[in-house]
Amino acid sequence: MIFDTLPNASRYLTVHRSLPTAFEYLANFVPSTPDGRYAIDADQVFALVQSYETKTANIRVFEAHQRYIDLQYIVSGEELVYWAPASDMSAQAEVDTAKDLLLFKGDKLPPISSNKLGNGTFGIYFPEDAHMPGCQIAHPGAVKKVVIKIAI
């Protein structure tokens, strides 16, 4: 997992061959872009623009992905994103291979950490990174986010 701000994106360009393309998209992103899916490089790199209200962590679930890296960038608002090693998750709730989505829940969670994502910050989550985005900080709040899916 990587957590940083967009001005520092150049530090991560060599982590994956498609990160330069993803960061270029974010650098040119227009905040008024409507929610939806946007092709950047066919199915290799695409953006999901999302607007939603954050929720309490106790009703959210951890997720992980096998075929895509998540680059989650906050356009406006703020949220907590919890993180834990996917290999330490004790109870896998369901697998949706079509959506590349593994959902975890359970009463035996490993030690976790959290990052506060706000305007201009991003998190990069690899297949080994179980993450729980969309969590409120003190109260529910509006968030606009771009999630860039990067094929491994």
PDB file of C-alpha atoms in Angstrom:
ATOM      1  CA  MET A   1       0.000   0.000   0.000  1.00  0.00           C
ATOM      2  CA  ILE A   2       1.181   3.497  -0.856  1.00  0.00           C
ATOM      3  CA  PHE A   3      -0.347   6.669   0.576  1.00  0.00           C
ATOM      4  CA  ASP A   4       0.700  10.110  -0.659  1.00  0.00           C
ATOM      5  CA  THR A   5      -0.339  13.318  -2.424  1.00  0.00           C
ATOM      6  CA  LEU A   6      -0.542  13.897  -6.165  1.00  0.00           C
ATOM      7  CA  PRO A   7       2.438  16.335  -6.250  1.00  0.00           C
ATOM      8  CA  ASN A   8       4.628  13.380  -5.151  1.00  0.00           C
ATOM      9  CA  ALA A   9       3.324  10.984  -7.821  1.00  0.00           C
ATOM     10  CA  SER A  10       6.611  11.018  -9.735  1.00  0.00           C
ATOM     11  CA  ARG A  11       8.196   9.001  -6.921  1.00  0.00           C
ATOM     12  CA  TYR A  12       6.059   5.986  -7.862  1.00  0.00           C
ATOM     13  CA  LEU A  13       6.267   5.958 -11.665  1.00  0.00           C
ATOM     14  CA  THR A  14       8.542   2.916 -11.740  1.00  0.00           C
ATOM     15  CA  VAL A  15       6.410   0.784  -9.403  1.00  0.00           C
ATOM     16  CA  HIS A  16       4.237  -0.406 -12.315  1.00  0.00           C
ATOM     17  CA  ARG A  17       4.425   0.242 -16.073  1.00  0.00           C
ATOM     18  CA  SER A  18       0.915   1.789 -16.163  1.00  0.00           C
ATOM     19  CA  LEU A  19       1.242   4.168 -13.208  1.00  0.00           C
ATOM     20  CA  PRO A  20       2.550   7.027 -15.426  1.00  0.00           C
ATOM     21  CA  THR A  21      -0.626   6.723 -17.525  1.00  0.00           C
ATOM     22  CA  ALA A  22      -2.825   6.677 -14.410  1.00  0.00           C
ATOM     23  CA  PHE A  23      -1.125   9.688 -12.832  1.00  0.00           C
ATOM     24  CA  GLU A  24      -1.321  11.630 -16.110  1.00  0.00           C
ATOM     25  CA  TYR A  25      -5.079  11.025 -16.142  1.00  0.00           C
ATOM     26  CA  LEU A  26      -5.369  12.334 -12.578  1.00  0.00           C
ATOM     27  CA  ALA A  27      -3.205  15.375 -13.332  1.00  0.00           C
ATOM     28  CA  ASN A  28      -5.644  16.325 -16.117  1.00  0.00           C
ATOM     29  CA  PHE A  29      -8.839  15.241 -14.344  1.00  0.00           C
ATOM     30  CA  VAL A  30     -11.704  17.725 -14.503  1.00  0.00           C
ATOM     31  CA  PRO A  31     -13.613  17.698 -11.165  1.00  0.00           C
ATOM     32  CA  SER A  32     -16.965  18.210 -12.902  1.00  0.00           C
ATOM     33  CA  THR A  33     -16.608  14.861 -14.708  1.00  0.00           C
ATOM     34  CA  PRO A  34     -19.818  12.863 -14.114  1.00  0.00           C
ATOM     35  CA  ASP A  35     -19.762   9.555 -12.256  1.00  0.00           C
ATOM     36  CA  GLY A  36     -19.086   6.576 -14.474  1.00  0.00           C
ATOM     37  CA  ARG A  37     -16.462   4.391 -16.091  1.00  0.00           C
ATOM     38  CA  TYR A  38     -13.861   5.971 -18.369  1.00  0.00           C
ATOM     39  CA  ALA A  39     -11.440   4.047 -20.573  1.00  0.00           C
ATOM     40  CA  ILE A  40      -7.856   5.250 -20.336  1.00  0.00           C
ATOM     41  CA  ASP A  41      -6.069   2.286 -21.956  1.00  0.00           C
ATOM     42  CA  ALA A  42      -8.903  -0.130 -22.807  1.00  0.00           C
ATOM     43  CA  ASP A  43      -9.216  -2.720 -20.013  1.00  0.00           C
ATOM     44  CA  GLN A  44      -5.597  -2.272 -18.944  1.00  0.00           C
ATOM     45  CA  VAL A  45      -6.224   1.075 -17.228  1.00  0.00           C
ATOM     46  CA  PHE A  46      -9.639   2.602 -16.621  1.00  0.00           C
ATOM     47  CA  ALA A  47     -11.177   5.097 -14.224  1.00  0.00           C
ATOM     48  CA  LEU A  48     -14.278   4.790 -12.083  1.00  0.00           C
ATOM     49  CA  VAL A  49     -15.534   8.219 -11.021  1.00  0.00           C
ATOM     50  CA  GLN A  50     -17.682   7.902  -7.906  1.00  0.00           C
ATOM     51  CA  SER A  51     -19.655  10.226  -5.656  1.00  0.00           C
ATOM     52  CA  TYR A  52     -21.031   8.931  -2.360  1.00  0.00           C
ATOM     53  CA  GLU A  53     -21.605   9.540   1.327  1.00  0.00           C
ATOM     54  CA  THR A  54     -19.128   7.977   3.763  1.00  0.00           C
ATOM     55  CA  LYS A  55     -20.462   5.479   6.309  1.00  0.00           C
ATOM     56  CA  THR A  56     -19.403   4.088   9.676  1.00  0.00           C
ATOM     57  CA  ALA A  57     -16.697   1.443   9.467  1.00  0.00           C
ATOM     58  CA  ASN A  58     -18.808  -1.145  11.283  1.00  0.00           C
ATOM     59  CA  ILE A  59     -21.113  -1.468   8.253  1.00  0.00           C
ATOM     60  CA  ARG A  60     -18.331  -1.486   5.649  1.00  0.00           C
ATOM     61  CA  VAL A  61     -16.316  -4.543   4.581  1.00  0.00           C
ATOM     62  CA  PHE A  62     -12.744  -5.161   3.525  1.00  0.00           C
ATOM     63  CA  GLU A  63     -12.070  -5.835  -0.133  1.00  0.00           C
ATOM     64  CA  ALA A  64      -9.120  -6.949  -2.241  1.00  0.00           C
ATOM     65  CA  HIS A  65      -8.505  -7.536  -5.938  1.00  0.00           C
ATOM     66  CA  GLN A  66      -6.496 -10.165  -7.821  1.00  0.00           C
ATOM     67  CA  ARG A  67      -6.339  -8.799 -11.389  1.00  0.00           C
ATOM     68  CA  TYR A  68      -6.157  -5.038 -10.783  1.00  0.00           C
ATOM     69  CA  ILE A  69      -4.280  -2.569  -8.618  1.00  0.00           C
ATOM     70  CA  ASP A  70      -6.515   0.168  -7.146  1.00  0.00           C
ATOM     71  CA  LEU A  71      -5.303   3.757  -7.272  1.00  0.00           C
ATOM     72  CA  GLN A  72      -7.881   5.663  -5.223  1.00  0.00           C
ATOM     73  CA  TYR A  73      -7.710   9.457  -5.512  1.00  0.00           C
ATOM     74  CA  ILE A  74      -9.914  11.869  -3.564  1.00  0.00           C
ATOM     75  CA  VAL A  75     -11.164  14.783  -5.665  1.00  0.00           C
ATOM     76  CA  SER A  76     -13.209  16.323  -2.852  1.00  0.00           C
ATOM     77  CA  GLY A  77     -14.224  15.397   0.657  1.00  0.00           C
ATOM     78  CA  GLU A  78     -12.417  13.052   3.011  1.00  0.00           C
ATOM     79  CA  GLU A  79     -12.648   9.491   4.242  1.00  0.00           C
ATOM     80  CA  LEU A  80     -10.795   6.886   6.228  1.00  0.00           C
ATOM     81  CA  VAL A  81      -9.441   3.866   4.400  1.00  0.00           C
ATOM     82  CA  TYR A  82      -8.580   0.932   6.625  1.00  0.00           C
ATOM     83  CA  TRP A  83      -5.843  -1.499   5.581  1.00  0.00           C
ATOM     84  CA  ALA A  84      -4.816  -5.028   6.557  1.00  0.00           C
ATOM     85  CA  PRO A  85      -2.777  -7.773   4.888  1.00  0.00           C
ATOM     86  CA  ALA A  86      -5.179  -9.846   2.779  1.00  0.00           C
ATOM     87  CA  SER A  87      -3.277 -12.993   3.734  1.00  0.00           C
ATOM     88  CA  ASP A  88      -4.179 -12.401   7.387  1.00  0.00           C
ATOM     89  CA  MET A  89      -7.901 -12.027   6.819  1.00  0.00           C
ATOM     90  CA  SER A  90      -9.703 -14.851   8.561  1.00  0.00           C
ATOM     91  CA  ALA A  91     -13.133 -15.024   6.946  1.00  0.00           C
ATOM     92  CA  GLN A  92     -13.678 -14.522   3.248  1.00  0.00           C
ATOM     93  CA  ALA A  93     -17.319 -13.623   2.680  1.00  0.00           C
ATOM     94  CA  GLU A  94     -17.598 -13.991  -1.090  1.00  0.00           C
ATOM     95  CA  VAL A  95     -15.654 -13.904  -4.340  1.00  0.00           C
ATOM     96  CA  ASP A  96     -16.909 -12.151  -7.474  1.00  0.00           C
ATOM     97  CA  THR A  97     -14.430 -13.036 -10.216  1.00  0.00           C
ATOM     98  CA  ALA A  98     -16.325 -11.054 -12.858  1.00  0.00           C
ATOM     99  CA  LYS A  99     -15.833  -7.852 -10.823  1.00  0.00           C
ATOM    100  CA  ASP A 100     -12.381  -8.866  -9.504  1.00  0.00           C
ATOM    101  CA  LEU A 101     -13.707  -8.408  -5.999  1.00  0.00           C
ATOM    102  CA  LEU A 102     -12.976 -10.400  -2.867  1.00  0.00           C
ATOM    103  CA  LEU A 103     -14.981  -9.304   0.140  1.00  0.00           C
ATOM    104  CA  PHE A 104     -13.873 -10.105   3.670  1.00  0.00           C
ATOM    105  CA  LYS A 105     -15.730  -9.959   6.923  1.00  0.00           C
ATOM    106  CA  GLY A 106     -15.420 -11.717  10.177  1.00  0.00           C
ATOM    107  CA  ASP A 107     -14.840 -11.512  13.852  1.00  0.00           C
ATOM    108  CA  LYS A 108     -11.094 -12.265  13.682  1.00  0.00           C
ATOM    109  CA  LEU A 109      -9.576  -9.335  11.869  1.00  0.00           C
ATOM    110  CA  PRO A 110      -5.816  -8.858  11.957  1.00  0.00           C
ATOM    111  CA  PRO A 111      -4.294  -5.660  13.316  1.00  0.00           C
ATOM    112  CA  ILE A 112      -5.284  -2.894  10.936  1.00  0.00           C
ATOM    113  CA  SER A 113      -4.200   0.642  10.199  1.00  0.00           C
ATOM    114  CA  SER A 114      -5.981   3.555   8.571  1.00  0.00           C
ATOM    115  CA  ASN A 115      -5.164   6.529   6.398  1.00  0.00           C
ATOM    116  CA  LYS A 116      -7.184   9.695   6.086  1.00  0.00           C
ATOM    117  CA  LEU A 117      -7.626  10.474   2.421  1.00  0.00           C
ATOM    118  CA  GLY A 118      -8.671  14.024   1.567  1.00  0.00           C
ATOM    119  CA  ASN A 119      -8.490  16.417  -1.367  1.00  0.00           C
ATOM    120  CA  GLY A 120      -5.485  15.599  -3.536  1.00  0.00           C
ATOM    121  CA  THR A 121      -4.388  12.452  -1.683  1.00  0.00           C
ATOM    122  CA  PHE A 122      -4.272   8.935  -3.062  1.00  0.00           C
ATOM    123  CA  GLY A 123      -3.809   5.362  -1.944  1.00  0.00           C
ATOM    124  CA  ILE A 124      -2.478   2.531  -4.084  1.00  0.00           C
ATOM    125  CA  TYR A 125      -3.693  -0.919  -3.084  1.00  0.00           C
ATOM    126  CA  PHE A 126      -2.086  -4.072  -4.479  1.00  0.00           C
ATOM    127  CA  PRO A 127      -3.610  -7.590  -4.439  1.00  0.00           C
ATOM    128  CA  GLU A 128      -2.047  -8.288  -1.043  1.00  0.00           C
ATOM    129  CA  ASP A 129      -3.683  -5.167   0.435  1.00  0.00           C
ATOM    130  CA  ALA A 130      -7.142  -5.690   1.902  1.00  0.00           C
ATOM    131  CA  HIS A 131      -8.695  -2.253   2.177  1.00  0.00           C
ATOM    132  CA  MET A 132     -11.943  -0.756   3.406  1.00  0.00           C
ATOM    133  CA  PRO A 133     -12.623   2.615   1.765  1.00  0.00           C
ATOM    134  CA  GLY A 134     -15.556   4.952   2.228  1.00  0.00           C
ATOM    135  CA  CYS A 135     -15.440   5.160   6.019  1.00  0.00           C
ATOM    136  CA  GLN A 136     -16.558   8.339   7.732  1.00  0.00           C
ATOM    137  CA  ILE A 137     -14.181  10.273   9.941  1.00  0.00           C
ATOM    138  CA  ALA A 138     -16.431  11.925  12.517  1.00  0.00           C
ATOM    139  CA  HIS A 139     -19.696  12.189  10.616  1.00  0.00           C
ATOM    140  CA  PRO A 140     -20.956  11.058   7.213  1.00  0.00           C
ATOM    141  CA  GLY A 141     -19.638  13.287   4.452  1.00  0.00           C
ATOM    142  CA  ALA A 142     -19.780  13.658   0.691  1.00  0.00           C
ATOM    143  CA  VAL A 143     -16.823  12.306  -1.281  1.00  0.00           C
ATOM    144  CA  LYS A 144     -15.934  12.455  -4.953  1.00  0.00           C
ATOM    145  CA  LYS A 145     -13.297   9.900  -5.836  1.00  0.00           C
ATOM    146  CA  VAL A 146     -11.543   8.531  -8.878  1.00  0.00           C
ATOM    147  CA  VAL A 147     -10.590   4.866  -8.624  1.00  0.00           C
ATOM    148  CA  ILE A 148      -8.160   3.906 -11.359  1.00  0.00           C
ATOM    149  CA  LYS A 149      -8.010   0.189 -12.017  1.00  0.00           C
ATOM    150  CA  ILE A 150      -4.594  -0.921 -13.312  1.00  0.00           C
ATOM    151  CA  ALA A 151      -4.235  -4.420 -14.749  1.00  0.00           C
ATOM    152  CA  ILE A 152      -1.396  -6.397 -13.218  1.00  0.00           C
TER     153      ILE A 152
END
